[in-house]
Coordinates of C-alpha atoms in Angstrom, one line a residue:
Y366 CA 8.7 -4.6 13.1
T367 CA 9.3 -6.3 9.8
V368 CA 5.9 -6.5 8.1
S369 CA 4.2 -6.9 4.7
R370 CA 0.4 -7.1 5.1
T371 CA -2.7 -6.6 3.0
F372 CA -5.9 -5.9 4.9
V373 CA -9.2 -6.0 3.0
Q374 CA -12.2 -5.1 5.0
T375 CA -15.6 -6.6 4.3
V376 CA -17.3 -4.4 7.0
T377 CA -16.4 -0.6 7.1
Q378 CA -14.3 -0.1 10.1
H379 CA -12.5 3.0 11.5
V380 CA -9.0 2.1 12.4
T381 CA -6.0 4.0 13.9
F382 CA -2.4 2.9 13.8
R383 CA -0.7 5.0 16.5
G384 CA 3.1 4.7 17.0
K385 CA 5.2 6.1 19.8
G386 CA 6.9 8.5 17.4
I387 CA 9.4 8.8 14.5
A388 CA 12.4 6.5 15.1
K389 CA 10.5 4.9 18.0
T390 CA 7.9 2.8 16.2
I391 CA 9.5 1.4 13.0
L392 CA 7.8 -0.6 10.3
Q393 CA 10.1 -2.0 7.6
G394 CA 9.7 -4.3 4.6
G395 CA 13.0 -5.9 5.4
S396 CA 16.3 -5.3 7.2
S397 CA 17.6 -3.6 4.0
F398 CA 16.2 -2.1 0.9
A399 CA 17.7 -4.9 -1.3
A400 CA 15.9 -7.5 0.8
A401 CA 12.6 -5.8 0.5
M402 CA 12.6 -3.8 -2.7
N403 CA 9.5 -5.7 -4.0
T404 CA 7.7 -5.7 -0.6
N405 CA 4.8 -3.3 0.3
I406 CA 4.5 -2.7 4.1
L407 CA 0.8 -1.9 4.5
Q408 CA -1.9 -2.3 1.8
L409 CA -5.2 -1.2 3.4
E410 CA -8.4 -1.6 1.4
D411 CA -12.1 -0.6 2.0
F412 CA -11.6 0.9 5.5
G413 CA -13.8 3.6 7.0
D414 CA -11.7 6.4 8.6
L415 CA -8.1 5.4 8.5
T416 CA -5.5 7.2 10.6
L417 CA -1.7 6.5 10.8
T418 CA 0.5 8.6 13.1
G419 CA 3.9 8.6 14.8
M420 CA 5.7 5.9 12.8
T421 CA 8.7 5.4 10.6
F422 CA 8.4 3.4 7.4
R423 CA 11.5 2.1 5.7
N424 CA 13.1 -0.3 3.2
C425 CA 10.2 -1.3 1.0
R426 CA 8.6 -0.9 -2.4
Y427 CA 5.6 1.1 -1.1
A428 CA 5.2 2.0 2.6
L429 CA 1.4 2.7 2.5
L430 CA -1.1 1.7 -0.1
P431 CA -4.6 2.8 1.2
K432 CA -7.4 2.1 -1.3
R433 CA -11.1 3.1 -1.1
S434 CA -11.1 4.5 2.4
N435 CA -13.4 7.1 3.8
R436 CA -11.2 9.6 5.5
L437 CA -7.4 9.2 5.4
T438 CA -5.2 11.0 8.0
V439 CA -1.4 10.5 8.0
T440 CA 0.5 12.7 10.4
D441 CA 4.0 12.8 12.0
C442 CA 5.5 9.9 10.0
L443 CA 8.9 9.4 8.4
F444 CA 9.2 7.5 5.1
I445 CA 12.8 6.6 4.1
R446 CA 14.1 4.3 1.4
C447 CA 10.7 3.5 -0.1
G448 CA 11.3 2.5 -3.7
S449 CA 15.0 3.5 -3.5
L450 CA 18.2 2.2 -2.0
G451 CA 18.8 5.8 -0.9
Y452 CA 22.1 6.4 -2.5
A453 CA 22.6 10.2 -3.0
D454 CA 23.3 9.9 -6.7
N455 CA 19.8 8.4 -7.2
H456 CA 18.3 11.7 -6.1
D457 CA 20.8 14.6 -6.8
N458 CA 20.7 14.8 -10.7
S459 CA 24.4 13.8 -10.9
L460 CA 23.7 10.8 -13.1
S461 CA 23.2 10.8 -16.9
L462 CA 19.7 10.1 -18.1
N463 CA 20.8 6.7 -19.3
D464 CA 22.4 5.8 -15.9
Q465 CA 19.3 7.0 -14.0
N466 CA 17.1 4.9 -16.3
D467 CA 19.3 1.8 -15.8
R468 CA 18.9 2.1 -12.0
Y469 CA 15.2 2.1 -12.5
T470 CA 14.8 -0.6 -15.2
N471 CA 17.6 -3.0 -14.4
A472 CA 16.5 -5.0 -11.3
S473 CA 20.0 -6.6 -10.9
L474 CA 21.3 -3.1 -9.9
Q475 CA 18.9 -3.1 -6.9
K476 CA 18.9 0.7 -6.7
L477 CA 15.3 1.7 -7.4
S478 CA 12.0 -0.3 -7.5
N479 CA 8.5 0.8 -8.7
G480 CA 7.4 2.3 -5.4
G481 CA 7.4 5.2 -3.0
A482 CA 6.2 6.5 0.3
L483 CA 2.4 6.7 0.0
R484 CA 0.1 5.8 -2.9
M485 CA -3.6 6.3 -2.2
E486 CA -6.5 5.4 -4.4
S487 CA -10.0 6.9 -3.9
A488 CA -10.8 8.4 -0.5
N489 CA -14.5 9.2 0.0
G490 CA -13.7 11.7 2.8
L491 CA -11.2 14.4 3.7
V492 CA -7.5 13.5 3.1
R493 CA -5.0 15.0 5.6
I494 CA -1.3 14.4 5.2
Q495 CA 0.6 16.6 7.6
N496 CA 4.0 17.0 9.3
C497 CA 5.5 14.0 7.6
Q498 CA 9.1 13.6 6.4
V499 CA 9.9 11.8 3.1
K500 CA 13.5 11.1 2.3
H501 CA 15.5 9.1 -0.3
C502 CA 12.4 7.6 -1.9
L503 CA 11.6 6.9 -5.6
R504 CA 8.2 8.7 -5.2
G505 CA 6.9 10.9 -2.5
L506 CA 3.3 11.5 -1.5
R507 CA 0.9 10.4 -4.2
P508 CA -2.8 10.7 -3.1
G509 CA -5.2 9.9 -5.9
D510 CA -8.9 10.6 -6.3
C511 CA -9.3 12.8 -3.2
L512 CA -13.0 13.1 -3.8
K513 CA -14.0 15.2 -0.8
G514 CA -11.0 17.5 -0.6
G515 CA -8.0 17.5 1.6
L516 CA -5.0 19.2 3.2
I517 CA -1.4 18.4 2.5
S518 CA 0.7 20.6 4.7
G519 CA 3.8 20.9 6.8
N520 CA 5.6 18.0 5.1
H521 CA 9.4 18.0 4.5
I522 CA 10.1 16.0 1.3
S523 CA 13.7 15.6 0.1
D524 CA 15.8 13.6 -2.4
I525 CA 13.0 12.1 -4.4
S526 CA 13.8 10.5 -7.8
E527 CA 10.3 11.4 -9.2
S528 CA 7.6 13.7 -7.8
G529 CA 7.5 15.0 -4.3
I530 CA 3.7 15.5 -4.1
Y531 CA 1.6 14.1 -6.9
L532 CA -2.2 14.5 -6.9
S533 CA -2.8 11.6 -9.3
K534 CA -5.9 10.7 -11.2
V535 CA -6.8 7.0 -10.7
S536 CA -10.3 7.3 -12.1
V537 CA -11.9 10.7 -11.5
G538 CA -9.2 13.0 -10.1
S539 CA -9.0 15.1 -7.0
D540 CA -11.1 18.1 -5.9
H541 CA -10.6 20.9 -3.4
V542 CA -7.2 19.8 -2.1
T543 CA -5.0 22.5 -0.4
V544 CA -1.3 22.0 -0.7
Q545 CA 0.5 24.5 1.5
N546 CA 3.6 25.1 3.7
N547 CA 5.5 22.0 2.5
T548 CA 9.3 22.0 1.9
L549 CA 10.4 20.1 -1.2
I550 CA 14.1 19.7 -2.0
N551 CA 15.6 17.7 -4.9
C552 CA 12.4 16.3 -6.3
N553 CA 13.7 15.4 -9.7
N554 CA 10.5 14.9 -11.8
N555 CA 8.3 17.6 -10.2
G556 CA 8.1 19.2 -6.8
I557 CA 4.3 19.3 -6.8

């Protein structure tokens, strides 16, 4: 499915997006990264419990942008070419600092956009991100303000231009988040 949607809830609802599995249910910003480099696939705001499982997200700026949910659960998903065209030299440290910067700042090159796999802001319940794959993205998994703790485990994250897993502070920071048993390869800013 080619999709770019923002859903803002006015009533707290618990919603599950359940696909048939990686490479079986595919959500994309466009048919190529160049066509969708400024397109977010799903921006989901003010939900109750939010669950996404068994899907592939590709060719976009950001795949998932959940904001102000209660619980967030993301399992068994693949994120590929989110914020990046996916060329190997975008991710393998073979470029000079200037060349890497040009790919990020020069939009005419259409190599990298200001995005990534998942960028969450403020969950008021447990955050679980498990058994996902993140490949050839600008940024990996970026949960912010996990206020009630969480578990980030069993993920395979490779060839990321910036951080693989980044517990960011949007307003107050995260508390009691366990990060374990993840595999991170070629995450060029930081692994975790």
